[in-house]
CSV table of C-alpha atoms and ligand atoms in Angstrom, one decimal:
chain,number,residue,atom,x,y,z
L,172,UNK,CA,0.4,0.3,-0.1
L,173,UNK,CA,1.3,3.6,-0.4
L,174,UNK,CA,0.5,6.3,1.9
L,175,UNK,CA,-2.5,7.4,0.2
L,176,UNK,CA,-3.6,3.7,1.1
L,177,UNK,CA,-3.8,3.1,-2.6
L,178,UNK,CA,-2.6,-0.3,-4.3
L,179,UNK,CA,1.2,0.2,-5.0
L,180,UNK,CA,2.2,-1.0,-8.6
L,181,UNK,CA,4.0,-4.1,-8.8
L,182,UNK,CA,7.6,-4.2,-10.1
L,183,UNK,CA,7.7,-4.7,-13.9
L,184,UNK,CA,9.6,-8.4,-14.1
L,185,UNK,CA,10.7,-9.1,-17.4
L,186,UNK,CA,10.0,-12.7,-18.5
L,187,UNK,CA,7.4,-12.7,-15.2
L,188,UNK,CA,10.8,-13.8,-12.8
L,189,UNK,CA,10.1,-15.0,-9.8
L,190,UNK,CA,6.5,-14.1,-10.0
L,191,UNK,CA,3.8,-16.7,-9.1
L,192,UNK,CA,1.3,-16.6,-11.8
L,193,UNK,CA,-0.8,-19.8,-10.4
L,194,UNK,CA,-1.0,-22.3,-7.6
L,195,UNK,CA,-0.2,-25.9,-8.4
L,196,UNK,CA,-0.3,-29.3,-7.5
L,197,UNK,CA,1.3,-31.4,-10.0
L,198,UNK,CA,5.1,-30.3,-9.9
L,199,UNK,CA,7.7,-29.0,-7.8
L,200,UNK,CA,11.5,-28.3,-9.2
L,201,UNK,CA,14.0,-27.9,-6.2
L,202,UNK,CA,16.0,-25.6,-8.5
L,203,UNK,CA,19.1,-25.6,-6.2
L,204,UNK,CA,19.4,-29.0,-5.3
L,205,UNK,CA,18.2,-30.5,-8.7
L,206,UNK,CA,15.2,-32.3,-7.7
L,207,UNK,CA,12.1,-32.9,-10.0
L,208,UNK,CA,8.9,-34.4,-8.5
L,209,UNK,CA,5.4,-34.8,-10.4
L,210,UNK,CA,2.8,-35.0,-7.7
L,211,UNK,CA,5.4,-35.4,-4.9
L,212,UNK,CA,7.4,-38.5,-6.6
L,213,UNK,CA,10.6,-37.9,-8.0
L,214,UNK,CA,10.7,-38.0,-11.8
L,215,UNK,CA,14.1,-40.4,-11.4
L,216,UNK,CA,12.1,-42.9,-9.8
L,217,UNK,CA,9.3,-42.5,-12.3
L,218,UNK,CA,11.7,-43.2,-15.2
L,219,UNK,CA,13.5,-46.3,-13.8
L,220,UNK,CA,10.0,-47.5,-12.1
L,221,UNK,CA,7.0,-46.2,-14.4
L,222,UNK,CA,5.5,-46.2,-17.6
L,223,UNK,CA,4.7,-43.1,-19.4
L,224,UNK,CA,1.0,-43.8,-19.9
L,225,UNK,CA,0.8,-44.7,-15.8
L,226,UNK,CA,2.8,-41.3,-15.4
L,227,UNK,CA,0.6,-39.5,-17.7
L,228,UNK,CA,-2.1,-40.8,-15.7
L,229,UNK,CA,-0.5,-39.5,-12.1
L,230,UNK,CA,0.0,-36.1,-13.6
L,231,UNK,CA,-3.7,-35.8,-15.1
L,232,UNK,CA,-5.4,-37.6,-12.2
L,233,UNK,CA,-3.4,-36.5,-9.4
L,234,UNK,CA,-2.8,-40.1,-8.3
L,235,UNK,CA,-1.1,-43.5,-9.6
L,236,UNK,CA,-3.6,-46.0,-11.0
L,237,UNK,CA,-4.6,-49.3,-9.5
L,238,UNK,CA,-4.2,-52.3,-12.1
L,239,UNK,CA,-7.4,-52.0,-13.4
L,240,UNK,CA,-7.4,-48.1,-13.9
L,241,UNK,CA,-4.4,-48.3,-15.7
L,242,UNK,CA,-5.4,-51.1,-17.5
L,243,UNK,CA,-8.6,-49.3,-18.8
L,244,UNK,CA,-6.5,-46.1,-19.5
L,245,UNK,CA,-4.2,-47.9,-21.5
L,246,UNK,CA,-7.0,-49.6,-23.3
L,247,UNK,CA,-9.1,-46.3,-24.2
L,248,UNK,CA,-5.9,-44.8,-25.7
L,249,UNK,CA,-5.2,-47.8,-27.6
L,250,UNK,CA,-8.6,-47.6,-28.9
L,251,UNK,CA,-8.3,-44.0,-30.0
L,252,UNK,CA,-4.9,-43.8,-31.6
L,253,UNK,CA,-6.0,-43.7,-35.1
L,254,UNK,CA,-6.9,-40.3,-37.0
L,255,UNK,CA,-9.6,-39.4,-39.4
L,256,UNK,CA,-8.7,-40.2,-42.8
L,257,UNK,CA,-9.9,-36.5,-43.3
L,258,UNK,CA,-7.0,-35.8,-41.0
L,259,UNK,CA,-4.5,-37.6,-43.1
L,260,UNK,CA,-5.8,-36.4,-46.1
L,261,UNK,CA,-5.2,-32.5,-44.7
L,262,UNK,CA,-1.7,-33.5,-43.7
L,263,UNK,CA,-1.0,-34.5,-47.6
L,264,UNK,CA,-1.7,-31.0,-48.4
L,265,UNK,CA,1.0,-29.7,-46.0
L,266,UNK,CA,4.3,-28.7,-47.9
L,267,UNK,CA,6.8,-31.5,-47.2
L,268,UNK,CA,9.9,-29.0,-46.8
L,269,UNK,CA,7.3,-27.9,-43.6
L,270,UNK,CA,8.3,-28.3,-40.4
L,271,UNK,CA,6.8,-31.1,-38.2
L,272,UNK,CA,5.8,-28.6,-35.2
L,273,UNK,CA,4.1,-26.7,-37.5
L,274,UNK,CA,2.5,-29.8,-38.9
L,275,UNK,CA,1.7,-31.0,-35.4
L,276,UNK,CA,0.3,-27.5,-34.3
L,277,UNK,CA,-2.3,-27.5,-37.4
L,278,UNK,CA,-3.3,-31.1,-36.8
L,279,UNK,CA,-3.5,-31.1,-33.1
L,280,UNK,CA,-6.3,-27.5,-33.6
L,281,UNK,CA,-7.9,-29.6,-36.4
L,282,UNK,CA,-8.9,-32.3,-33.7
L,283,UNK,CA,-11.2,-29.4,-32.5
L,284,UNK,CA,-13.2,-29.8,-35.8
L,285,UNK,CA,-14.1,-33.4,-35.0
L,286,UNK,CA,-14.5,-33.5,-31.3
L,287,UNK,CA,-16.0,-29.5,-31.1
L,288,UNK,CA,-18.7,-30.4,-28.6
L,289,UNK,CA,-17.0,-28.1,-25.7
L,290,UNK,CA,-18.7,-29.8,-22.1
L,291,UNK,CA,-16.1,-28.7,-20.0
L,292,UNK,CA,-18.4,-29.1,-16.7
L,293,UNK,CA,-18.6,-32.8,-18.1
L,294,UNK,CA,-16.5,-35.5,-16.6
L,295,UNK,CA,-16.9,-37.6,-19.2
L,296,UNK,CA,-15.8,-35.0,-21.6
L,297,UNK,CA,-12.6,-34.4,-20.2
L,298,UNK,CA,-11.8,-38.2,-20.0
L,299,UNK,CA,-12.5,-38.2,-23.6
L,300,UNK,CA,-10.4,-35.1,-24.7
L,301,UNK,CA,-7.7,-36.6,-22.6
L,302,UNK,CA,-7.4,-40.0,-24.1
L,303,UNK,CA,-8.1,-38.4,-27.6
L,304,UNK,CA,-5.1,-36.2,-27.2
L,305,UNK,CA,-2.5,-38.6,-25.5
L,306,UNK,CA,-3.4,-41.3,-27.9
L,307,UNK,CA,-3.5,-39.2,-31.3
L,308,UNK,CA,-1.0,-36.8,-30.9
L,309,UNK,CA,2.1,-39.6,-31.5
L,310,UNK,CA,0.1,-40.9,-34.7
L,311,UNK,CA,0.1,-37.5,-36.2
L,312,UNK,CA,3.6,-36.9,-35.6
L,313,UNK,CA,4.3,-39.9,-37.1
L,314,UNK,CA,1.8,-39.6,-40.0
L,315,UNK,CA,3.5,-36.3,-40.8
L,316,UNK,CA,6.7,-37.9,-40.9
L,317,UNK,CA,5.8,-40.8,-43.7
L,318,UNK,CA,3.6,-38.1,-45.5
L,319,UNK,CA,6.4,-35.8,-46.0
L,320,UNK,CA,8.5,-38.7,-47.9
L,321,UNK,CA,5.5,-39.5,-49.9
L,322,UNK,CA,4.4,-42.5,-48.3
L,323,UNK,CA,0.9,-43.2,-46.6
L,324,UNK,CA,0.8,-43.5,-42.9
L,325,UNK,CA,0.8,-46.4,-40.9
L,326,UNK,CA,-2.1,-47.7,-38.5
L,327,UNK,CA,-1.5,-48.2,-35.0
L,328,UNK,CA,-0.6,-51.6,-34.1
L,329,UNK,CA,-2.9,-52.6,-31.1
L,330,UNK,CA,-0.3,-55.3,-29.7
L,331,UNK,CA,2.1,-52.9,-29.2
L,332,UNK,CA,2.6,-50.6,-26.2
L,333,UNK,CA,2.2,-46.6,-26.2
L,334,UNK,CA,6.3,-45.8,-26.9
L,335,UNK,CA,7.1,-49.3,-29.1
L,336,UNK,CA,3.7,-48.4,-31.5
L,337,UNK,CA,4.9,-45.1,-31.8
L,338,UNK,CA,8.7,-45.9,-33.0
L,339,UNK,CA,6.7,-48.9,-35.3
L,340,UNK,CA,4.4,-45.9,-36.7
L,341,UNK,CA,7.9,-43.9,-37.4
L,342,UNK,CA,10.0,-46.2,-38.9
L,343,UNK,CA,7.8,-49.4,-39.8
L,344,UNK,CA,9.7,-51.7,-37.9
L,345,UNK,CA,8.8,-53.2,-34.0
L,346,UNK,CA,11.6,-51.4,-32.1
L,347,UNK,CA,14.0,-53.4,-30.0
L,348,UNK,CA,12.4,-53.9,-26.1
L,349,UNK,CA,15.6,-51.6,-24.5
L,350,UNK,CA,15.3,-49.0,-27.3
L,351,UNK,CA,11.3,-48.5,-26.4
L,352,UNK,CA,12.1,-48.4,-22.8
L,353,UNK,CA,14.5,-45.9,-23.3
L,354,UNK,CA,12.3,-43.9,-25.4
L,355,UNK,CA,9.3,-44.4,-23.2
L,356,UNK,CA,11.7,-43.4,-20.5
L,357,UNK,CA,12.7,-40.1,-22.1
L,358,UNK,CA,8.7,-39.2,-22.6
L,359,UNK,CA,8.4,-39.4,-18.7
L,360,UNK,CA,11.2,-37.4,-18.2
L,361,UNK,CA,9.6,-34.7,-20.7
L,362,UNK,CA,5.8,-35.2,-19.5
L,363,UNK,CA,5.7,-32.2,-17.4
L,364,UNK,CA,8.0,-29.4,-15.9
L,365,UNK,CA,5.5,-26.6,-13.9
L,366,UNK,CA,4.7,-23.2,-15.2
L,367,UNK,CA,7.5,-23.4,-18.2
L,368,UNK,CA,6.2,-21.5,-21.1
L,369,UNK,CA,4.4,-24.1,-23.2
L,370,UNK,CA,2.3,-24.9,-19.9
L,371,UNK,CA,1.9,-21.4,-19.0
L,372,UNK,CA,0.5,-20.8,-22.7
L,373,UNK,CA,-1.9,-23.8,-22.4
L,374,UNK,CA,-3.1,-22.4,-19.2
L,375,UNK,CA,-3.6,-18.7,-20.7
L,376,UNK,CA,-5.4,-20.7,-23.5
L,377,UNK,CA,-7.6,-22.6,-20.9
L,378,UNK,CA,-8.5,-19.6,-18.8
L,379,UNK,CA,-10.7,-18.7,-21.6
L,380,UNK,CA,-12.8,-21.8,-21.8
L,381,UNK,CA,-12.0,-22.7,-25.0
L,382,UNK,CA,-11.7,-26.4,-26.2
L,383,UNK,CA,-8.8,-28.9,-24.9
L,384,UNK,CA,-7.7,-29.2,-28.7
L,385,UNK,CA,-7.0,-25.3,-29.0
L,386,UNK,CA,-5.2,-25.5,-25.7
L,387,UNK,CA,-2.8,-28.1,-26.4
L,388,UNK,CA,-2.3,-26.6,-30.4
L,389,UNK,CA,-1.4,-23.0,-28.6
L,390,UNK,CA,1.1,-25.1,-26.2
L,391,UNK,CA,2.8,-26.8,-28.9
L,392,UNK,CA,3.0,-23.3,-31.0
L,393,UNK,CA,4.9,-22.0,-28.0
L,394,UNK,CA,7.6,-24.9,-27.4
L,395,UNK,CA,8.5,-25.0,-31.1
L,396,UNK,CA,10.7,-21.8,-30.2
L,397,UNK,CA,14.4,-22.6,-29.9
L,398,UNK,CA,14.7,-21.0,-26.3
L,399,UNK,CA,12.3,-23.6,-25.2
L,400,UNK,CA,11.7,-27.0,-26.7
L,401,UNK,CA,13.4,-26.3,-30.0
L,402,UNK,CA,17.1,-26.2,-28.4
L,403,UNK,CA,16.9,-30.1,-28.3
L,404,UNK,CA,17.4,-30.1,-32.3
L,405,UNK,CA,19.8,-26.9,-32.1
L,406,UNK,CA,21.9,-28.8,-30.1
L,407,UNK,CA,23.0,-31.7,-32.3
L,408,UNK,CA,23.6,-29.0,-34.9
L,409,UNK,CA,25.8,-27.1,-32.6
L,410,UNK,CA,27.7,-30.1,-31.8
L,411,UNK,CA,28.4,-30.8,-35.6
L,412,UNK,CA,29.6,-27.3,-36.2
L,413,UNK,CA,32.0,-27.8,-33.2
L,414,UNK,CA,33.1,-30.5,-35.4
L,415,UNK,CA,35.7,-32.2,-32.8
L,416,UNK,CA,36.9,-32.3,-29.4
L,417,UNK,CA,40.3,-30.1,-29.7
L,418,UNK,CA,37.8,-27.2,-31.2
L,419,UNK,CA,35.7,-27.1,-27.9
L,420,UNK,CA,37.4,-24.8,-25.9
L,421,UNK,CA,38.2,-22.3,-28.5
L,422,UNK,CA,34.6,-22.5,-29.9
L,423,UNK,CA,33.3,-22.3,-26.6
L,424,UNK,CA,35.7,-19.0,-25.7
L,425,UNK,CA,34.0,-17.4,-29.2
L,426,UNK,CA,30.3,-18.2,-28.4
L,427,UNK,CA,30.7,-16.7,-24.8
L,428,UNK,CA,32.9,-13.8,-26.1
L,429,UNK,CA,30.2,-13.0,-28.9
L,430,UNK,CA,27.7,-13.5,-26.0
L,431,UNK,CA,26.3,-16.2,-27.8
L,432,UNK,CA,23.4,-18.7,-25.9
L,433,UNK,CA,24.9,-22.5,-25.6
L,434,UNK,CA,22.2,-24.4,-26.7
L,435,UNK,CA,20.9,-27.2,-24.2
L,436,UNK,CA,22.7,-25.3,-21.7
L,437,UNK,CA,20.9,-22.9,-18.6
L,438,UNK,CA,17.3,-23.0,-17.2
L,439,UNK,CA,15.2,-20.5,-15.5
L,440,UNK,CA,14.9,-22.6,-12.5
L,441,UNK,CA,18.0,-24.7,-12.0
L,442,UNK,CA,21.2,-23.5,-10.7
L,443,UNK,CA,22.9,-27.2,-11.0
L,444,UNK,CA,22.1,-29.7,-13.7
L,445,UNK,CA,19.0,-30.4,-14.6
L,446,UNK,CA,18.3,-33.6,-13.1
L,447,UNK,CA,16.5,-34.8,-16.7
L,448,UNK,CA,19.8,-34.7,-17.8
L,449,UNK,CA,21.9,-36.3,-15.6
L,450,UNK,CA,19.2,-39.5,-16.2
L,451,UNK,CA,19.1,-38.8,-20.1
L,452,UNK,CA,23.0,-39.4,-20.0
L,453,UNK,CA,22.8,-42.5,-18.4
L,454,UNK,CA,20.1,-43.5,-20.8
L,455,UNK,CA,22.6,-42.4,-23.8
L,456,UNK,CA,24.7,-44.4,-22.1
L,457,UNK,CA,22.9,-47.4,-22.1
L,458,UNK,CA,22.0,-46.9,-25.9
L,459,UNK,CA,25.4,-46.5,-26.4
L,460,UNK,CA,26.4,-50.0,-24.8
L,461,UNK,CA,24.0,-52.0,-26.2
L,462,UNK,CA,23.8,-50.3,-29.7
L,463,UNK,CA,27.4,-48.9,-30.5
L,464,UNK,CA,28.9,-45.8,-29.2
L,465,UNK,CA,28.5,-42.3,-30.8
L,466,UNK,CA,31.6,-40.2,-30.6
L,467,UNK,CA,29.4,-36.9,-30.8
L,468,UNK,CA,28.8,-38.0,-27.2
L,469,UNK,CA,32.4,-37.5,-26.5
L,470,UNK,CA,32.2,-34.1,-27.9
L,471,UNK,CA,29.1,-33.3,-25.8
L,472,UNK,CA,30.7,-34.5,-22.6
L,473,UNK,CA,33.8,-32.4,-23.4
L,474,UNK,CA,31.7,-29.1,-23.9
L,475,UNK,CA,30.0,-30.1,-20.6
L,476,UNK,CA,33.4,-30.1,-18.6
L,477,UNK,CA,34.4,-26.8,-20.4
L,478,UNK,CA,31.2,-25.2,-20.3
L,479,UNK,CA,31.1,-26.1,-15.9
L,480,UNK,CA,34.7,-24.0,-15.9
L,481,UNK,CA,33.6,-21.0,-18.0
L,482,UNK,CA,29.7,-20.8,-17.2
L,483,UNK,CA,29.2,-23.0,-13.9
L,484,UNK,CA,30.1,-20.2,-11.5
L,485,UNK,CA,26.7,-18.5,-13.1
L,486,UNK,CA,24.6,-21.2,-12.6
L,487,UNK,CA,24.2,-22.2,-16.2
L,488,UNK,CA,24.7,-26.1,-16.4
L,489,UNK,CA,23.3,-28.5,-19.1
L,490,UNK,CA,19.5,-28.9,-19.4
L,491,UNK,CA,16.9,-31.3,-20.4
L,492,UNK,CA,17.6,-31.0,-24.0
L,493,UNK,CA,21.1,-31.3,-24.2
L,494,UNK,CA,21.2,-35.4,-24.0
L,495,UNK,CA,18.1,-36.0,-25.3
L,496,UNK,CA,19.1,-35.1,-28.9
L,497,UNK,CA,21.7,-38.1,-28.7
L,498,UNK,CA,19.2,-40.2,-27.6
L,499,UNK,CA,17.0,-39.9,-30.3
L,500,UNK,CA,19.8,-39.9,-32.7
L,501,UNK,CA,20.9,-43.2,-31.5
L,502,UNK,CA,17.5,-44.4,-31.9
L,503,UNK,CA,17.5,-43.2,-35.6
L,504,UNK,CA,14.8,-40.3,-34.9
L,505,UNK,CA,15.5,-37.5,-37.7
L,506,UNK,CA,16.5,-34.3,-35.5
L,507,UNK,CA,13.4,-32.3,-36.5
L,508,UNK,CA,11.3,-35.1,-34.7
L,509,UNK,CA,13.2,-33.9,-31.3
L,510,UNK,CA,10.8,-31.3,-30.6
L,511,UNK,CA,7.1,-32.9,-32.0
L,512,UNK,CA,8.5,-35.9,-29.3
L,513,UNK,CA,8.7,-33.5,-26.6
L,514,UNK,CA,5.2,-32.3,-27.3
L,515,UNK,CA,4.2,-36.1,-27.7
L,516,UNK,CA,5.2,-36.3,-23.6
L,517,UNK,CA,4.3,-32.7,-22.4
L,518,UNK,CA,0.6,-33.0,-23.6
L,519,UNK,CA,0.2,-35.0,-20.6
L,520,UNK,CA,1.5,-32.2,-18.5
L,521,UNK,CA,-0.5,-29.6,-20.7
L,522,UNK,CA,-3.6,-31.6,-20.3
L,523,UNK,CA,-2.9,-32.0,-16.1
L,524,UNK,CA,-2.7,-28.2,-16.3
L,525,UNK,CA,-5.5,-27.7,-18.2
L,526,UNK,CA,-7.7,-29.6,-15.7
L,527,UNK,CA,-6.2,-27.9,-13.2
L,528,UNK,CA,-7.1,-24.7,-14.5
L,529,UNK,CA,-10.7,-25.5,-15.0
L,530,UNK,CA,-10.9,-26.6,-11.1
L,531,UNK,CA,-10.3,-22.8,-10.4
L,532,UNK,CA,-10.9,-21.0,-13.2
L,533,UNK,CA,-10.0,-17.1,-13.2
L,534,UNK,CA,-9.2,-15.6,-17.3
L,535,UNK,CA,-5.3,-14.5,-17.2
L,536,UNK,CA,-5.6,-10.9,-17.6
L,537,UNK,CA,-2.1,-9.3,-16.3
L,538,UNK,CA,-1.4,-5.6,-16.3
L,539,UNK,CA,0.9,-3.8,-18.3
L,540,UNK,CA,3.1,-0.9,-17.9
L,541,UNK,CA,2.3,1.7,-20.6
L,542,UNK,CA,5.7,3.3,-22.0
L,543,UNK,CA,3.9,5.0,-25.7
L,544,UNK,CA,3.0,8.3,-26.2
L,545,UNK,CA,0.1,10.6,-24.8
L,546,UNK,CA,-2.8,13.1,-25.8
L,547,UNK,CA,-1.3,13.4,-29.6
L,548,UNK,CA,-3.3,15.2,-32.1
L,549,UNK,CA,-4.5,13.3,-35.3
L,550,UNK,CA,-3.1,14.4,-38.2
L,551,UNK,CA,-4.9,14.1,-41.9
L,552,UNK,CA,-3.1,11.8,-44.2
L,553,UNK,CA,-2.3,14.6,-46.6
L,554,UNK,CA,-0.3,16.5,-43.4
L,555,UNK,CA,1.6,13.5,-42.2
X,753,ACO,N1,24.6,-19.9,-22.7
X,753,ACO,C1,25.2,-18.5,-22.0
X,753,ACO,N2,25.0,-18.1,-21.3
X,753,ACO,C2,23.8,-17.9,-21.1
X,753,ACO,C3,22.9,-19.2,-21.3
X,753,ACO,C4,23.7,-20.2,-22.4
X,753,ACO,N3,22.9,-21.1,-22.6
X,753,ACO,N4,21.8,-19.3,-20.5
X,753,ACO,C5,21.4,-18.2,-20.1
X,753,ACO,N5,23.2,-17.5,-19.9
X,753,ACO,C6,23.5,-16.3,-19.5
X,753,ACO,C7,22.9,-15.0,-19.9
X,753,ACO,O1,23.7,-14.5,-21.1
X,753,ACO,C8,22.7,-13.9,-18.9
X,753,ACO,O2,24.0,-13.4,-18.7
X,753,ACO,P1,24.3,-12.1,-18.0
X,753,ACO,O3,23.7,-12.1,-17.1
X,753,ACO,O4,25.8,-11.9,-17.8
X,753,ACO,O5,23.7,-11.3,-19.6
X,753,ACO,C9,22.6,-15.1,-17.8
X,753,ACO,O6,22.8,-16.2,-18.0
X,753,ACO,C10,21.1,-15.2,-17.5
X,753,ACO,O7,20.3,-15.6,-18.9
X,753,ACO,P2,18.8,-15.1,-19.4
X,753,ACO,O8,18.6,-15.5,-21.0
X,753,ACO,O9,18.6,-14.0,-18.8
X,753,ACO,O10,18.4,-16.2,-18.5
X,753,ACO,P3,16.8,-16.8,-18.6
X,753,ACO,O11,16.3,-17.8,-17.3
X,753,ACO,O12,15.7,-15.5,-19.3
X,753,ACO,O13,17.0,-17.9,-19.9
X,753,ACO,C11,16.8,-19.7,-20.9
X,753,ACO,C12,16.5,-19.4,-19.7
X,753,ACO,C13,16.1,-19.3,-22.2
X,753,ACO,C14,16.7,-21.5,-20.8
X,753,ACO,C15,18.2,-19.4,-21.3
X,753,ACO,O14,19.2,-20.1,-20.4
X,753,ACO,C16,18.9,-20.1,-22.8
X,753,ACO,O15,18.4,-19.5,-23.7
X,753,ACO,N6,19.3,-21.3,-23.0
X,753,ACO,C17,19.6,-21.9,-24.4
X,753,ACO,C18,18.7,-22.3,-24.8
X,753,ACO,C19,17.9,-23.5,-24.2
X,753,ACO,O16,19.0,-24.7,-24.1
X,753,ACO,N7,16.6,-23.4,-24.3
X,753,ACO,C20,16.1,-24.9,-23.4
X,753,ACO,C21,15.7,-25.0,-22.1
X,753,ACO,S1,15.0,-25.9,-21.3
X,753,ACO,C22,13.7,-26.2,-22.0
X,753,ACO,O17,12.6,-25.1,-22.1
X,753,ACO,C23,12.9,-27.5,-22.5
């Protein structure tokens, strides 16, 4: 309060740093100790013990499912994996050179045309929207991958679990069980991360009481940027451009001198190494042990070591995007699908936040500090 009793204006915080914009019981980040929990469970434990669908259930409904609840959820998701031929035909009209994140944003939004009955106060509608989005987003990512190569999309296979089925739809080959298990763990690690940019975008969209397909489509658009999900794609490009381990030090020194951001490093919340990067690094090593080494991993580790000396004192360490690309590359996934895969996983978190937002909704409408001119006189066009 000011001396006159009026409400003091809040200080302006660019990027809303440190400004709580919601209350949430979904996910907690301890950025000093590097601990991430979903609904109170440590993410490292979930990545080791759970499956993506079980974790999605936990995030969205708040509790771990019983065996019966999980079976039912898995069956529902399996039943809704197919997408309408109209959506597949629409995707065939997308330019094959377009980015798969743009294709995903458009196709996610198009689901609203097919399931447009908006009944946000009906629990059955909520369940069906959750199931449809979790089920269909991977099918649409895989479909665009084949369509842009001039091939017909592959139908999902009912005998395959969520992660295996996605890899199958992408490659037309049933994946190795270890590869599928590691991919599923990657989905768990990317499923949720509190009020990051795309989740904030999802909550803002949700707060207008629009439909859940629009909520996910707006979040996909936000995730696509290189400062957020898009960084995983840029990490490999960066490592390729460094070229060899002996180039790491001069490259990094140059990048720091030119004030360039090192992709896959830094995080608003973490001042230590992102716990997801720690786990992803271990998963990458498991893959290399099983399927052969990738020399780019040695380069990445060297970059991490040198960056720890140069940027560690500022609290800048690898984030989730630093090692995920190396895992996906080993799985044979094209680089521009890394962010759509992130979106497949994060759909669980976005839906959890959508549901939570609906539970105590107030439309987001922050204020601003106006910095433009005032009291200007209109000039007729001929006098300007
Ligand atoms: N490389 C070099 N310096 C960095 C980096 C980085 N990756 N990240 C932050 N810094 C430095 C900044 O230059 C700045 O230094 P200064 O105070 O001397 O000017 C300081 O750290 C603070 O940086 P900000 O950009 O203000 O931090 P912010 O919290 O706004 O940004 C972000 C966080 C966007 C993740 C940033 O670290 C970044 O751009 N990283 C690279 C892109 C990336 O990997 N994004 C993925 C993030 S994880 C995710 O979204 C899934």
